[in-house]
Short mmCIF file of C-alpha atoms and ligand atoms in Angstrom, two decimals:
data_model
loop_
_atom_site.label_atom_id
_atom_site.label_comp_id
_atom_site.label_asym_id
_atom_site.label_seq_id
_atom_site.Cartn_x
_atom_site.Cartn_y
_atom_site.Cartn_z
CA MET A 1 118.51 93.24 115.09
CA LYS A 2 119.85 92.28 111.69
CA SER A 3 123.29 90.65 111.25
CA PHE A 4 125.19 91.69 108.14
CA SER A 5 128.55 91.89 106.41
CA TYR A 6 129.75 95.05 104.69
CA ASP A 7 132.60 95.55 102.21
CA ALA A 8 133.78 99.17 102.02
CA SER A 9 134.86 100.44 98.61
CA PRO A 10 138.60 101.23 98.54
CA ALA A 11 138.36 103.81 95.72
CA ARG A 12 139.89 107.27 96.06
CA ILE A 13 137.39 110.06 95.33
CA VAL A 14 138.32 113.60 94.29
CA PHE A 15 135.23 115.85 94.27
CA GLY A 16 134.89 119.53 93.33
CA GLN A 17 134.89 122.11 90.57
CA GLY A 18 137.78 122.23 88.12
CA THR A 19 139.14 118.92 89.46
CA ILE A 20 139.77 117.80 85.89
CA ARG A 21 143.04 119.73 86.20
CA GLU A 22 144.16 117.25 88.87
CA ILE A 23 144.07 114.17 86.65
CA ALA A 24 147.78 114.25 85.74
CA GLU A 25 148.67 114.35 89.45
CA GLU A 26 146.29 111.43 90.11
CA VAL A 27 148.02 109.39 87.36
CA ARG A 28 151.40 110.05 88.99
CA ARG A 29 149.99 109.23 92.40
CA LEU A 30 149.16 105.73 91.11
CA GLY A 31 152.71 105.39 89.76
CA ARG A 32 151.51 105.14 86.15
CA SER A 33 152.75 106.99 83.07
CA ARG A 34 151.20 105.54 79.88
CA VAL A 35 147.62 106.78 79.63
CA MET A 36 144.83 105.82 77.27
CA VAL A 37 142.15 108.54 77.28
CA LEU A 38 138.70 107.04 76.66
CA ALA A 39 135.43 108.79 75.85
CA SER A 40 132.33 108.51 73.71
CA ARG A 41 132.30 110.35 70.38
CA ARG A 42 130.10 113.18 71.70
CA LEU A 43 132.71 114.11 74.30
CA ASP A 44 135.72 114.09 71.97
CA ALA A 45 136.49 117.80 72.52
CA LEU A 46 136.66 117.28 76.29
CA ALA A 47 138.78 114.16 75.78
CA ALA A 48 141.14 116.19 73.59
CA ASP A 49 141.55 118.81 76.37
CA VAL A 50 142.29 116.15 78.97
CA THR A 51 144.75 114.45 76.60
CA GLU A 52 146.58 117.74 76.16
CA SER A 53 146.72 118.32 79.93
CA LEU A 54 148.44 114.95 80.36
CA GLY A 55 151.33 115.91 78.04
CA ASP A 56 153.71 113.03 77.24
CA MET A 57 151.83 110.67 79.57
CA ALA A 58 148.91 110.46 77.10
CA VAL A 59 149.98 107.80 74.61
CA VAL A 60 146.65 107.05 72.88
CA ARG A 61 143.04 108.22 72.68
CA PHE A 62 139.91 106.22 71.88
CA ASP A 63 136.60 108.03 71.35
CA GLY A 64 134.47 105.00 70.49
CA ALA A 65 132.81 104.06 73.81
CA VAL A 66 129.12 103.16 73.29
CA MET A 67 126.23 102.01 75.44
CA HIS A 68 125.99 98.46 76.86
CA THR A 69 129.74 97.75 76.35
CA PRO A 70 129.66 95.60 73.20
CA THR A 71 132.60 93.17 73.17
CA GLU A 72 133.63 94.14 69.61
CA VAL A 73 134.34 97.73 70.75
CA THR A 74 136.33 96.39 73.70
CA THR A 75 138.41 94.22 71.37
CA ALA A 76 139.30 97.23 69.20
CA ALA A 77 140.24 99.37 72.23
CA LEU A 78 142.22 96.50 73.79
CA LYS A 79 144.32 96.15 70.65
CA LEU A 80 145.19 99.85 70.81
CA ALA A 81 145.99 99.65 74.53
CA GLU A 82 148.35 96.72 73.96
CA THR A 83 150.05 98.34 70.97
CA HIS A 84 150.77 101.45 73.05
CA HIS A 85 151.72 99.62 76.27
CA VAL A 86 149.03 101.45 78.22
CA ASP A 87 149.24 101.08 82.03
CA ILE A 88 146.27 103.28 83.00
CA VAL A 89 142.96 104.36 81.46
CA VAL A 90 141.41 107.79 82.03
CA ALA A 91 137.73 107.43 81.06
CA ILE A 92 135.65 110.58 80.62
CA GLY A 93 131.89 110.36 80.19
CA GLY A 94 128.88 108.43 81.39
CA GLY A 95 128.46 104.76 82.15
CA SER A 96 129.42 103.84 78.58
CA ALA A 97 132.96 105.21 78.90
CA THR A 98 133.24 103.69 82.38
CA GLY A 99 132.03 100.31 81.08
CA LEU A 100 134.69 100.20 78.38
CA SER A 101 137.35 101.20 80.88
CA LYS A 102 136.28 98.37 83.22
CA ALA A 103 136.26 95.87 80.35
CA LEU A 104 139.87 96.87 79.58
CA ALA A 105 140.92 96.72 83.24
CA LEU A 106 139.55 93.20 83.48
CA ARG A 107 141.40 92.01 80.38
CA ALA A 108 144.66 93.99 80.53
CA GLY A 109 145.02 94.68 84.27
CA VAL A 110 145.36 98.45 83.71
CA ASP A 111 144.52 100.96 86.46
CA GLN A 112 141.56 103.28 86.00
CA ILE A 113 140.74 106.91 86.72
CA ILE A 114 137.10 107.63 85.93
CA VAL A 115 135.79 111.14 85.28
CA PRO A 116 131.97 110.77 85.33
CA THR A 117 129.79 113.20 83.40
CA THR A 118 126.41 111.54 84.09
CA TYR A 119 124.79 110.08 87.23
CA ALA A 120 125.13 106.38 86.29
CA GLY A 121 127.27 105.55 89.34
CA SER A 122 129.21 102.77 87.61
CA GLU A 123 132.49 104.44 88.61
CA VAL A 124 132.15 103.17 92.20
CA THR A 125 131.02 99.61 91.49
CA PRO A 126 132.95 96.38 90.87
CA VAL A 127 130.28 95.44 88.31
CA LEU A 128 130.68 95.17 84.55
CA GLY A 129 127.80 94.60 82.12
CA GLU A 130 128.87 93.53 78.63
CA THR A 131 126.89 92.73 75.50
CA ASP A 132 127.83 89.89 73.20
CA ASN A 133 125.58 88.60 70.44
CA GLY A 134 122.59 90.55 71.76
CA ARG A 135 122.89 89.19 75.32
CA LYS A 136 123.94 91.43 78.18
CA THR A 137 125.67 89.62 81.04
CA THR A 138 126.97 91.05 84.27
CA ARG A 139 129.94 90.07 86.37
CA SER A 140 131.51 91.42 89.50
CA SER A 141 135.15 91.41 90.60
CA PRO A 142 137.42 93.64 92.69
CA ASP A 143 139.64 93.86 89.55
CA ILE A 144 136.85 95.77 87.80
CA ARG A 145 136.53 98.55 90.39
CA PRO A 146 138.33 101.76 89.37
CA GLU A 147 141.18 103.00 91.58
CA THR A 148 140.27 106.70 91.44
CA VAL A 149 137.18 108.77 90.61
CA VAL A 150 137.55 112.45 89.75
CA TYR A 151 134.15 114.15 90.03
CA ASP A 152 134.21 117.57 88.39
CA VAL A 153 130.84 119.30 88.82
CA ASP A 154 131.71 121.68 85.94
CA LEU A 155 131.52 118.77 83.48
CA THR A 156 127.89 118.17 84.38
CA LEU A 157 126.65 121.75 83.99
CA ASP A 158 125.87 121.31 80.28
CA LEU A 159 124.56 117.76 80.48
CA PRO A 160 121.31 117.99 78.46
CA LEU A 161 118.22 118.08 80.67
CA ASN A 162 116.66 114.92 79.27
CA THR A 163 119.87 112.97 80.02
CA THR A 164 120.09 114.63 83.42
CA VAL A 165 116.59 113.51 84.40
CA THR A 166 116.85 109.93 83.11
CA SER A 167 120.34 109.45 84.51
CA ALA A 168 119.22 110.79 87.91
CA VAL A 169 116.40 108.22 87.94
CA ASN A 170 118.96 105.55 87.02
CA ALA A 171 120.78 106.58 90.23
CA MET A 172 117.51 106.52 92.14
CA ALA A 173 116.98 102.92 91.00
CA HIS A 174 120.26 101.83 92.64
CA ALA A 175 119.13 103.32 95.96
CA VAL A 176 115.58 101.91 95.74
CA GLU A 177 116.69 98.36 95.01
CA ALA A 178 119.44 98.54 97.66
CA LEU A 179 116.79 99.24 100.28
CA TYR A 180 114.89 96.02 99.52
CA SER A 181 117.98 93.95 98.65
CA ALA A 182 118.39 90.62 100.45
CA GLU A 183 121.88 91.91 101.39
CA SER A 184 120.68 95.27 102.71
CA ASN A 185 122.43 96.63 105.80
CA PRO A 186 122.13 99.79 107.90
CA ILE A 187 125.16 101.49 106.27
CA THR A 188 123.95 101.02 102.70
CA ASP A 189 120.40 101.90 103.80
CA SER A 190 121.49 105.27 105.13
CA MET A 191 123.42 106.01 101.93
CA ALA A 192 120.37 105.02 99.88
CA ILE A 193 118.00 107.25 101.86
CA GLU A 194 120.41 110.19 101.63
CA ALA A 195 120.81 109.58 97.88
CA LEU A 196 117.05 109.51 97.32
CA SER A 197 116.36 112.69 99.22
CA GLY A 198 119.30 114.41 97.48
CA ILE A 199 118.03 113.45 94.04
CA ALA A 200 114.45 114.53 94.83
CA ARG A 201 115.81 117.85 96.19
CA ALA A 202 118.28 118.57 93.37
CA LEU A 203 116.35 117.55 90.25
CA PRO A 204 113.64 120.24 90.33
CA ILE A 205 116.32 122.89 91.01
CA ILE A 206 118.33 121.74 87.98
CA VAL A 207 115.25 121.52 85.75
CA GLY A 208 114.55 125.18 86.57
CA ASP A 209 118.21 126.22 86.33
CA PRO A 210 120.39 123.61 84.54
CA ARG A 211 123.71 125.30 85.39
CA ASN A 212 122.97 125.63 89.11
CA VAL A 213 126.28 124.53 90.65
CA GLU A 214 124.91 123.64 94.11
CA GLY A 215 122.08 121.59 92.58
CA ARG A 216 124.49 119.82 90.22
CA ALA A 217 126.91 119.10 93.10
CA ASP A 218 124.05 117.76 95.23
CA LEU A 219 122.93 115.47 92.41
CA LEU A 220 126.46 114.25 91.63
CA GLN A 221 127.11 113.41 95.30
CA SER A 222 123.76 111.63 95.51
CA ALA A 223 124.63 109.64 92.39
CA TRP A 224 127.95 108.65 93.96
CA LEU A 225 126.11 107.44 97.08
CA ALA A 226 123.56 105.55 94.98
CA GLY A 227 126.36 103.97 92.92
CA THR A 228 128.04 102.89 96.14
CA CYS A 229 124.79 101.13 97.12
CA LEU A 230 124.75 99.37 93.74
CA GLY A 231 128.35 98.29 94.27
CA THR A 232 127.71 96.98 97.76
CA VAL A 233 124.47 94.96 97.72
CA GLY A 234 122.65 92.90 95.09
CA MET A 235 119.88 94.41 92.97
CA GLY A 236 116.49 92.90 91.99
CA LEU A 237 113.80 92.82 89.31
CA HIS A 238 114.19 96.41 88.14
CA HIS A 239 117.88 96.07 87.23
CA LYS A 240 117.39 92.64 85.69
CA LEU A 241 114.58 93.93 83.51
CA CYS A 242 116.50 97.03 82.38
CA HIS A 243 119.53 94.89 81.50
CA THR A 244 117.32 92.60 79.43
CA LEU A 245 115.65 95.51 77.64
CA GLY A 246 118.97 97.26 76.99
CA GLY A 247 121.06 94.24 76.03
CA SER A 248 118.51 92.35 73.93
CA PHE A 249 116.44 95.15 72.38
CA GLY A 250 119.00 97.97 72.30
CA LEU A 251 116.86 100.29 74.43
CA PRO A 252 118.77 103.28 75.85
CA HIS A 253 119.98 102.58 79.39
CA ALA A 254 118.95 105.60 81.48
CA PRO A 255 115.60 106.35 79.71
CA THR A 256 114.64 102.68 80.21
CA HIS A 257 115.40 102.99 83.93
CA ALA A 258 113.26 106.14 84.12
CA VAL A 259 110.27 104.32 82.62
CA VAL A 260 110.61 100.98 84.43
CA LEU A 261 111.47 102.17 87.95
CA PRO A 262 107.98 103.33 89.07
CA GLN A 263 106.42 100.18 87.58
CA ALA A 264 108.95 97.85 89.26
CA MET A 265 108.38 99.69 92.56
CA ALA A 266 104.60 99.31 92.21
CA PHE A 267 105.10 95.59 91.50
CA ASN A 268 107.32 95.07 94.56
CA ALA A 269 105.40 97.39 96.92
CA PRO A 270 103.03 94.72 98.37
CA ALA A 271 106.05 92.63 99.44
CA VAL A 272 107.99 95.48 101.11
CA PRO A 273 105.52 98.09 102.40
CA GLU A 274 107.90 99.43 105.10
CA VAL A 275 110.67 100.01 102.57
CA MET A 276 108.28 101.83 100.25
CA SER A 277 107.15 104.01 103.08
CA ARG A 278 110.80 104.93 103.92
CA ILE A 279 111.35 105.78 100.24
CA ALA A 280 108.19 107.91 100.15
CA THR A 281 109.38 109.82 103.22
CA ALA A 282 112.84 110.38 101.66
CA LEU A 283 111.20 111.69 98.48
CA GLY A 284 108.70 113.83 100.39
CA VAL A 285 105.67 112.13 98.79
CA SER A 286 102.80 110.01 100.09
CA ASP A 287 103.34 107.00 97.79
CA ALA A 288 106.77 105.88 96.55
CA ALA A 289 105.94 104.47 93.10
CA THR A 290 103.57 107.25 92.02
CA GLY A 291 105.97 109.78 93.58
CA VAL A 292 108.77 108.61 91.24
CA PHE A 293 106.37 108.50 88.26
CA ASP A 294 105.18 112.04 88.97
CA LEU A 295 108.74 113.32 89.48
CA VAL A 296 109.78 111.92 86.09
CA THR A 297 106.68 113.42 84.46
CA SER A 298 107.15 116.84 86.05
CA CYS A 299 110.79 116.92 84.95
CA GLY A 300 109.84 116.08 81.34
CA GLY A 301 111.25 112.53 81.39
CA PRO A 302 109.87 109.56 79.44
CA THR A 303 107.15 107.42 81.03
CA SER A 304 106.55 104.72 78.41
CA LEU A 305 108.70 102.04 76.80
CA ARG A 306 106.89 102.87 73.57
CA GLU A 307 108.53 106.32 73.50
CA VAL A 308 112.02 104.95 74.22
CA GLY A 309 111.88 102.60 71.23
CA MET A 310 110.27 99.30 72.27
CA SER A 311 107.65 97.73 70.03
CA HIS A 312 104.65 96.07 71.65
CA ASP A 313 105.38 92.67 70.11
CA GLN A 314 108.72 92.53 72.00
CA ILE A 315 106.98 92.22 75.37
CA GLY A 316 106.56 88.43 75.15
CA ARG A 317 110.25 87.85 74.37
CA ALA A 318 111.28 90.25 77.15
CA VAL A 319 109.20 88.26 79.66
CA GLU A 320 110.82 85.02 78.47
CA LEU A 321 114.34 86.41 78.77
CA ALA A 322 113.79 88.09 82.14
CA THR A 323 112.28 84.96 83.71
CA ALA A 324 114.78 82.49 82.17
CA ALA A 325 116.95 82.45 85.31
CA ALA A 326 115.97 82.97 88.95
CA TYR A 327 117.30 86.06 90.79
CA PRO A 328 116.58 87.62 94.14
CA ASN A 329 113.59 89.94 94.40
CA PRO A 330 111.28 90.67 97.33
CA ARG A 331 108.19 89.53 95.38
CA GLU A 332 107.96 86.34 93.34
CA ILE A 333 108.33 87.02 89.63
CA THR A 334 105.90 85.10 87.43
CA PRO A 335 105.43 85.45 83.65
CA PRO A 336 101.87 86.88 84.06
CA GLY A 337 103.07 89.35 86.72
CA LEU A 338 105.96 90.49 84.56
CA SER A 339 103.73 90.76 81.48
CA GLU A 340 101.40 93.07 83.34
CA LEU A 341 104.32 95.19 84.58
CA LEU A 342 105.69 95.48 81.04
CA GLU A 343 102.27 96.31 79.57
CA ASN A 344 101.99 99.14 82.10
CA ALA A 345 105.53 100.31 81.34
CA TRP A 346 104.99 100.08 77.59
CA SER A 347 101.92 102.28 77.66
CA GLY A 348 103.18 104.60 80.42
CA ARG A 349 100.33 103.97 82.87
CA ARG A 350 100.62 105.84 86.18
CA PRO A 351 100.90 103.23 88.97
CA ALA A 352 97.94 102.97 91.31
CA ILE A 353 98.40 104.59 94.74
CA ARG A 354 98.71 101.92 97.43
P1 NAD B 401 126.19 107.17 78.34
O1 NAD B 401 127.47 107.06 79.01
O2 NAD B 401 126.01 106.37 77.09
O3 NAD B 401 125.87 108.69 78.04
C1 NAD B 401 124.66 109.04 77.36
C2 NAD B 401 124.97 110.08 76.27
O4 NAD B 401 125.26 111.31 76.90
C3 NAD B 401 126.19 109.73 75.42
O5 NAD B 401 125.95 110.09 74.08
C4 NAD B 401 127.29 110.60 76.01
O6 NAD B 401 128.28 110.92 75.09
C5 NAD B 401 126.49 111.83 76.42
N1 NAD B 401 127.06 112.58 77.53
C6 NAD B 401 127.58 112.09 78.66
N2 NAD B 401 127.96 113.08 79.46
C7 NAD B 401 127.69 114.23 78.82
C8 NAD B 401 127.84 115.60 79.15
N3 NAD B 401 128.33 115.98 80.34
N4 NAD B 401 127.42 116.51 78.26
C9 NAD B 401 126.87 116.14 77.08
N5 NAD B 401 126.70 114.86 76.71
C10 NAD B 401 127.09 113.92 77.57
O7 NAD B 401 124.95 106.79 79.29
P2 NAD B 401 124.86 106.42 80.84
O8 NAD B 401 123.43 106.30 81.11
O9 NAD B 401 125.66 107.32 81.68
O10 NAD B 401 125.54 105.00 80.94
C11 NAD B 401 124.92 103.86 80.39
C12 NAD B 401 125.87 102.69 80.40
O11 NAD B 401 126.44 102.53 81.71
C13 NAD B 401 125.17 101.38 80.08
O12 NAD B 401 126.00 100.59 79.26
C14 NAD B 401 124.99 100.73 81.46
O13 NAD B 401 124.90 99.34 81.41
C15 NAD B 401 126.23 101.20 82.18
N6 NAD B 401 126.10 101.25 83.67
C16 NAD B 401 126.83 100.36 84.38
C17 NAD B 401 126.77 100.36 85.76
C18 NAD B 401 127.63 99.40 86.53
O14 NAD B 401 127.77 99.51 87.74
N7 NAD B 401 128.25 98.44 85.89
C19 NAD B 401 125.95 101.29 86.44
C20 NAD B 401 125.19 102.19 85.66
C21 NAD B 401 125.28 102.17 84.28
#
């Protein structure tokens, strides 16, 4: 028997199709009336529609959310929020829009309604990663966790396939690392297993038929579950490495996860064979790490750090940065071990079957 503690997430979740039309009611439900609508530039048309649906409650819009939450973007958005006396943020988009919203909530105490359009899962975590001077740091606080999440499956139907695949593997990474987390518990474990089997089931359906509503709903629910795992228990090597690669070398978040996950799993597999076997069963494959690698390959996702923008001479610095501070991981992380992992990830080598 394992003893554990478990903190349930108090967020309100609205899930369905067309739920974007319920945002105004959700703002009123929270007793707020001065909304800042946040998005990334690519989603400005959607942000404009939501702004219009909010009528007089929408007091300002900011379309400048970018990846890795750079503090200079937060400062610009914060100034706008203060000038317009904003009391709630409605953030539409992937983890980048959510990250900016969280950064504002932490600084200005505003409420948050998040409308996710990718599978990043950040909307249900109390975690904020921010980049300042090329260093990405992470902090966790109940003040960061959004009050409400409005999942509208319709917003994901046109998510480009490459983003769909890499973002889904980002979600998978939350579930995988939750299962071997030092803080793992039976509740998070069951969410992680359900998330993994949902992602493995939904992805091939979506790759064959990108606007398949049931597949998209399955994937979005799985991403929510995986995000809940991320928000509940600590992560390990994989997340640390992806944060280092994203924050210090500007690599794109989800594609980096898609490349690193099978390699990090292969690295950790000797230390947690039972966990890997549970993951393999959930994915319907015989070996967990190669199963994830093959899924990414068959869905057309990236398999090498080279193709997502890393140069080979950055490996040494990445090893230095990722081993500078100790963090929990089931297998001891040494510079030679990490170098080998990164060499494999850089060249896109298929992990060996264990
Ligand atoms: P993203 O939010 O940057 O989105 C990727 C691209 O896809 C952007 O250009 C965006 O405009 C576009 N896009 C998003 N939804 C779309 C849609 N439906 N249709 C068309 N285009 C769309 O990327 P992401 O991977 O979702 O998020 C990455 C960021 O989230 C990183 O900064 C990462 O650190 C953070 N994150 C944080 C947590 C956490 O718990 N703190 C968890 C996961 C990710």
